[in-house]
Amino acid sequence: MAAHEGTQLLNGQSTAREAFEKYDTSASRTYHDVRHTSNQSSEEMHQKEGDNLKAIIFGGLDGILTSFAIVAGAAGGNLTSQVVLILGFSNIFADALSMGVGEFLSSKAHNEWVLSERKREAWEMENYPEGEVEEMIDIYTSRGMTREDATTCITTMSRYKDFFIDVMMMEELNLQLPEEDHVKESLREGVVMFCSFAFFGAFPLLGYVLVPLFFPQVENDEDALFVVACCVTGVVLFVMGSVKSVFSAAHWFTSGMETLLLGGACASLAYTIGQV
């Protein structure tokens, strides 16, 4: 394969994933062969966009459903559009800030706990390495390896203490070590959560802002504005679900309908409570 073609293949982060989705063993083999013969890092390029997926989807869904719940509850209670906008935007900003700060603090606290557990494992490895080695041998044996093979494997790894401790964190405690700049990563997750909540949470209120500007005759028609809010919310929920499928094995339509139906159920409950 030409060097230019190989570079293009390596730069396409979704190449390996596309090969998997199409069950194209030839494309998968070519992708890995090119990586092994290039100067690129041996680390396979997975979808880095998925790193923020949880915060975006969770924050977005929480934002749009919280906002629409206010709209639906206000509509069920026959409140005016001015009240809906005041309650909606003030709630979105306050909740978005709360969610962002909560995400940052919880992520930071979890990472600090994981690092404290690593310090404990390092101390145990320093003071009683035989016990740690024996624990790992038992774990590998329980997963199907013979005692002899497990002993050979673990004994070899234990010669590299830092590496072995990291392996113990995953195999024994099922904990993923955070990055060195984990505080920065936690802050990024908090910012993503805040932005996602605020951005998607504003959609159900757009109809109450934009429709009267273009159609002044329906400015005081609360029912028409609520219908617009329902339509906008439904479309956004379906799109969010469809986009989520890019990072999973689910079909885009199935994922979109799942998100739409679950979101619709939450909105219906809010509307019903507002009527009561």
Short mmCIF file of C-alpha atoms in Angstrom, two decimals:
data_model
loop_
_atom_site.label_atom_id
_atom_site.label_comp_id
_atom_site.label_asym_id
_atom_site.label_seq_id
_atom_site.Cartn_x
_atom_site.Cartn_y
_atom_site.Cartn_z
CA MET A 1 0.00 0.00 0.00
CA ALA A 2 1.31 3.46 -0.81
CA ALA A 3 2.52 5.63 2.05
CA HIS A 4 -0.10 8.27 1.27
CA GLU A 5 -2.88 5.71 1.37
CA GLY A 6 -1.52 4.30 4.62
CA THR A 7 -1.51 7.77 6.19
CA GLN A 8 -5.10 8.34 5.10
CA LEU A 9 -6.09 5.02 6.63
CA LEU A 10 -4.41 5.84 9.92
CA ASN A 11 -5.92 9.31 10.08
CA GLY A 12 -9.44 7.91 9.70
CA GLN A 13 -10.29 7.13 13.31
CA SER A 14 -13.47 5.26 12.41
CA THR A 15 -11.71 2.85 9.99
CA ALA A 16 -11.32 0.02 12.49
CA ARG A 17 -14.84 0.54 13.79
CA GLU A 18 -16.30 0.57 10.28
CA ALA A 19 -14.53 -2.71 9.59
CA PHE A 20 -16.11 -4.19 12.72
CA GLU A 21 -19.59 -2.86 11.92
CA LYS A 22 -19.39 -4.37 8.42
CA TYR A 23 -17.70 -7.55 9.67
CA ASP A 24 -14.98 -6.85 7.10
CA THR A 25 -12.04 -8.94 8.32
CA SER A 26 -9.90 -7.89 5.37
CA ALA A 27 -10.27 -4.18 6.18
CA SER A 28 -9.56 -4.83 9.85
CA ARG A 29 -6.41 -6.81 9.00
CA THR A 30 -5.21 -4.09 6.62
CA TYR A 31 -5.79 -1.39 9.24
CA HIS A 32 -3.71 -3.18 11.87
CA ASP A 33 -0.97 -4.18 9.41
CA VAL A 34 -0.55 -0.55 8.36
CA ARG A 35 -0.28 0.55 12.00
CA HIS A 36 2.39 -2.05 12.74
CA THR A 37 4.49 -0.98 9.75
CA SER A 38 4.14 2.77 10.38
CA ASN A 39 5.65 5.15 12.90
CA GLN A 40 2.32 5.66 14.59
CA SER A 41 1.73 4.72 18.21
CA SER A 42 0.77 1.11 18.75
CA GLU A 43 -2.35 2.22 20.62
CA GLU A 44 -5.40 1.57 18.49
CA MET A 45 -7.40 4.68 17.75
CA HIS A 46 -10.85 4.17 19.18
CA GLN A 47 -13.57 6.78 19.07
CA LYS A 48 -12.32 9.54 21.33
CA GLU A 49 -15.56 11.38 20.76
CA GLY A 50 -17.17 8.78 23.00
CA ASP A 51 -15.26 10.13 26.01
CA ASN A 52 -17.79 12.93 26.46
CA LEU A 53 -20.80 10.90 25.38
CA LYS A 54 -22.05 10.17 28.90
CA ALA A 55 -21.93 13.81 29.99
CA ILE A 56 -23.50 15.05 26.74
CA ILE A 57 -26.34 12.52 26.65
CA PHE A 58 -27.01 12.60 30.39
CA GLY A 59 -26.79 16.38 30.61
CA GLY A 60 -28.78 16.90 27.41
CA LEU A 61 -31.58 14.53 28.34
CA ASP A 62 -31.77 15.88 31.87
CA GLY A 63 -31.82 19.44 30.55
CA ILE A 64 -34.48 19.00 27.90
CA LEU A 65 -36.72 16.83 30.08
CA THR A 66 -36.40 19.14 33.08
CA SER A 67 -37.21 22.13 30.90
CA PHE A 68 -40.10 20.43 29.15
CA ALA A 69 -41.46 19.17 32.46
CA ILE A 70 -41.76 22.81 33.53
CA VAL A 71 -43.45 23.68 30.25
CA ALA A 72 -45.81 20.72 30.46
CA GLY A 73 -46.62 21.34 34.11
CA ALA A 74 -47.28 25.03 33.42
CA ALA A 75 -49.47 24.16 30.44
CA GLY A 76 -51.40 21.66 32.52
CA GLY A 77 -51.86 24.32 35.19
CA ASN A 78 -52.93 26.97 32.61
CA LEU A 79 -50.06 29.33 33.42
CA THR A 80 -49.13 32.14 31.03
CA SER A 81 -46.20 32.02 28.61
CA GLN A 82 -44.39 34.75 30.60
CA VAL A 83 -44.47 32.56 33.69
CA VAL A 84 -43.25 29.58 31.64
CA LEU A 85 -40.26 31.56 30.34
CA ILE A 86 -39.30 32.91 33.76
CA LEU A 87 -39.55 29.53 35.43
CA GLY A 88 -37.90 27.75 32.50
CA PHE A 89 -34.80 29.87 31.98
CA SER A 90 -34.12 30.44 35.68
CA ASN A 91 -34.44 26.72 36.34
CA ILE A 92 -32.23 25.77 33.36
CA PHE A 93 -29.38 28.01 34.46
CA ALA A 94 -29.55 26.98 38.11
CA ASP A 95 -29.85 23.26 37.34
CA ALA A 96 -27.14 23.40 34.67
CA LEU A 97 -24.75 25.01 37.13
CA SER A 98 -25.67 22.46 39.78
CA MET A 99 -25.20 19.55 37.38
CA GLY A 100 -21.86 20.88 36.14
CA VAL A 101 -20.47 21.43 39.62
CA GLY A 102 -21.82 18.06 40.74
CA GLU A 103 -20.21 16.28 37.81
CA PHE A 104 -16.85 17.96 38.50
CA LEU A 105 -16.87 17.21 42.23
CA SER A 106 -18.07 13.63 41.88
CA SER A 107 -15.57 12.83 39.11
CA LYS A 108 -12.72 14.45 41.07
CA ALA A 109 -13.68 12.61 44.27
CA HIS A 110 -13.86 9.27 42.43
CA ASN A 111 -10.45 9.77 40.83
CA GLU A 112 -8.89 10.72 44.16
CA TRP A 113 -10.37 7.59 45.75
CA VAL A 114 -8.98 5.42 42.94
CA LEU A 115 -5.52 6.94 43.40
CA SER A 116 -5.71 6.33 47.16
CA GLU A 117 -6.52 2.68 46.45
CA ARG A 118 -3.48 2.51 44.17
CA LYS A 119 -1.29 3.85 46.97
CA ARG A 120 -2.62 1.10 49.22
CA GLU A 121 -1.89 -1.56 46.60
CA ALA A 122 1.61 -0.14 46.10
CA TRP A 123 2.23 -0.28 49.88
CA GLU A 124 1.03 -3.90 50.04
CA MET A 125 3.19 -4.79 47.04
CA GLU A 126 6.20 -3.20 48.72
CA ASN A 127 5.69 -4.97 52.05
CA TYR A 128 4.24 -8.33 51.04
CA PRO A 129 4.72 -8.96 47.30
CA GLU A 130 4.25 -12.72 47.66
CA GLY A 131 0.70 -12.21 48.91
CA GLU A 132 -0.20 -9.90 46.03
CA VAL A 133 1.30 -12.30 43.50
CA GLU A 134 -0.65 -15.18 45.00
CA GLU A 135 -3.91 -13.17 44.84
CA MET A 136 -3.37 -12.45 41.14
CA ILE A 137 -2.53 -16.09 40.43
CA ASP A 138 -5.82 -17.10 42.07
CA ILE A 139 -7.72 -14.55 39.97
CA TYR A 140 -6.20 -15.77 36.69
CA THR A 141 -6.72 -19.39 37.68
CA SER A 142 -10.40 -18.71 38.40
CA ARG A 143 -10.73 -17.35 34.87
CA GLY A 144 -9.57 -20.55 33.23
CA MET A 145 -5.77 -20.45 33.17
CA THR A 146 -3.84 -23.40 34.53
CA ARG A 147 -1.97 -22.85 37.77
CA GLU A 148 1.34 -23.23 35.98
CA ASP A 149 0.54 -20.72 33.24
CA ALA A 150 -0.95 -18.24 35.72
CA THR A 151 2.16 -18.49 37.90
CA THR A 152 4.46 -17.91 34.94
CA CYS A 153 2.40 -14.96 33.70
CA ILE A 154 2.00 -13.22 37.08
CA THR A 155 5.60 -13.85 38.16
CA THR A 156 6.84 -12.21 34.97
CA MET A 157 4.55 -9.19 35.35
CA SER A 158 5.46 -8.75 39.03
CA ARG A 159 9.04 -7.91 38.02
CA TYR A 160 7.68 -4.59 36.71
CA LYS A 161 6.13 -3.18 39.87
CA ASP A 162 4.36 -0.08 38.52
CA PHE A 163 2.90 -2.05 35.63
CA PHE A 164 1.89 -4.89 37.94
CA ILE A 165 0.15 -2.53 40.37
CA ASP A 166 -1.82 -1.00 37.51
CA VAL A 167 -2.87 -4.48 36.38
CA MET A 168 -3.93 -5.33 39.95
CA MET A 169 -6.10 -2.23 40.03
CA MET A 170 -8.09 -3.53 37.07
CA GLU A 171 -8.05 -7.26 37.74
CA GLU A 172 -8.44 -7.26 41.52
CA LEU A 173 -10.39 -4.06 42.20
CA ASN A 174 -11.93 -3.41 38.77
CA LEU A 175 -10.81 0.22 38.91
CA GLN A 176 -9.59 2.23 35.93
CA LEU A 177 -6.72 4.55 36.79
CA PRO A 178 -7.40 8.22 35.94
CA GLU A 179 -5.10 10.33 33.80
CA GLU A 180 -2.29 12.29 35.41
CA ASP A 181 -4.20 15.53 34.83
CA HIS A 182 -7.41 14.05 36.23
CA VAL A 183 -8.48 17.33 37.86
CA LYS A 184 -8.42 19.01 34.45
CA GLU A 185 -10.39 16.10 32.99
CA SER A 186 -12.95 16.35 35.79
CA LEU A 187 -13.29 20.07 35.13
CA ARG A 188 -13.80 19.38 31.43
CA GLU A 189 -16.53 16.87 32.23
CA GLY A 190 -18.24 19.43 34.45
CA VAL A 191 -18.12 22.08 31.73
CA VAL A 192 -19.49 19.61 29.16
CA MET A 193 -22.32 18.69 31.53
CA PHE A 194 -23.19 22.36 32.14
CA CYS A 195 -23.15 23.28 28.45
CA SER A 196 -25.11 20.20 27.42
CA PHE A 197 -27.79 20.77 30.07
CA ALA A 198 -28.17 24.47 29.24
CA PHE A 199 -28.07 24.01 25.45
CA PHE A 200 -30.62 21.21 25.17
CA GLY A 201 -32.70 22.55 28.04
CA ALA A 202 -33.35 25.74 26.07
CA PHE A 203 -35.07 23.95 23.16
CA PRO A 204 -38.53 23.47 24.73
CA LEU A 205 -38.59 27.22 25.47
CA LEU A 206 -37.59 28.36 21.99
CA GLY A 207 -41.16 28.14 20.74
CA TYR A 208 -42.28 30.55 23.45
CA VAL A 209 -39.59 33.02 22.33
CA LEU A 210 -39.39 32.66 18.54
CA VAL A 211 -42.96 31.87 17.51
CA PRO A 212 -44.43 35.16 18.84
CA LEU A 213 -41.71 37.06 16.96
CA PHE A 214 -42.67 35.57 13.60
CA PHE A 215 -46.36 34.94 14.30
CA PRO A 216 -47.61 37.71 16.63
CA GLN A 217 -51.19 36.49 16.28
CA VAL A 218 -50.44 33.38 18.38
CA GLU A 219 -48.53 35.23 21.11
CA ASN A 220 -51.33 34.69 23.62
CA ASP A 221 -52.37 31.28 22.32
CA GLU A 222 -50.94 29.10 25.08
CA ASP A 223 -52.17 25.88 23.46
CA ALA A 224 -50.41 26.63 20.16
CA LEU A 225 -47.16 27.50 21.94
CA PHE A 226 -47.34 24.29 23.94
CA VAL A 227 -47.85 22.25 20.76
CA VAL A 228 -44.75 23.88 19.26
CA ALA A 229 -42.79 23.05 22.43
CA CYS A 230 -43.98 19.43 22.20
CA CYS A 231 -42.92 19.13 18.55
CA VAL A 232 -39.49 20.71 19.13
CA THR A 233 -38.86 18.53 22.18
CA GLY A 234 -39.90 15.38 20.32
CA VAL A 235 -37.62 16.11 17.38
CA VAL A 236 -34.63 16.90 19.63
CA LEU A 237 -35.19 13.76 21.73
CA PHE A 238 -35.29 11.60 18.61
CA VAL A 239 -32.16 13.24 17.16
CA MET A 240 -30.28 12.80 20.45
CA GLY A 241 -31.20 9.13 20.53
CA SER A 242 -30.16 8.68 16.91
CA VAL A 243 -26.80 10.36 17.50
CA LYS A 244 -26.27 8.15 20.55
CA SER A 245 -26.49 5.08 18.28
CA VAL A 246 -23.27 6.16 16.53
CA PHE A 247 -21.40 5.14 19.68
CA SER A 248 -23.28 1.90 20.24
CA ALA A 249 -24.44 -1.17 18.36
CA ALA A 250 -28.11 -0.07 18.31
CA HIS A 251 -29.84 0.99 15.09
CA TRP A 252 -30.31 4.76 14.82
CA PHE A 253 -34.09 4.54 14.48
CA THR A 254 -34.47 2.15 17.42
CA SER A 255 -32.25 4.31 19.62
CA GLY A 256 -34.08 7.46 18.56
CA MET A 257 -37.53 5.99 19.27
CA GLU A 258 -36.35 4.64 22.63
CA THR A 259 -35.21 8.10 23.73
CA LEU A 260 -38.36 9.73 22.34
CA LEU A 261 -40.75 7.32 24.07
CA LEU A 262 -38.98 7.48 27.44
CA GLY A 263 -38.80 11.26 27.27
CA GLY A 264 -42.44 11.44 26.21
CA ALA A 265 -43.45 9.32 29.20
CA CYS A 266 -41.68 11.72 31.58
CA ALA A 267 -43.31 14.73 29.90
CA SER A 268 -46.78 13.14 30.05
CA LEU A 269 -46.38 12.58 33.77
CA ALA A 270 -45.42 16.23 34.30
CA TYR A 271 -48.41 17.41 32.25
CA THR A 272 -50.76 15.18 34.22
CA ILE A 273 -49.45 16.44 37.55
CA GLY A 274 -49.84 20.03 36.31
CA GLN A 275 -53.50 19.40 35.50
CA VAL A 276 -54.12 17.94 38.94
#
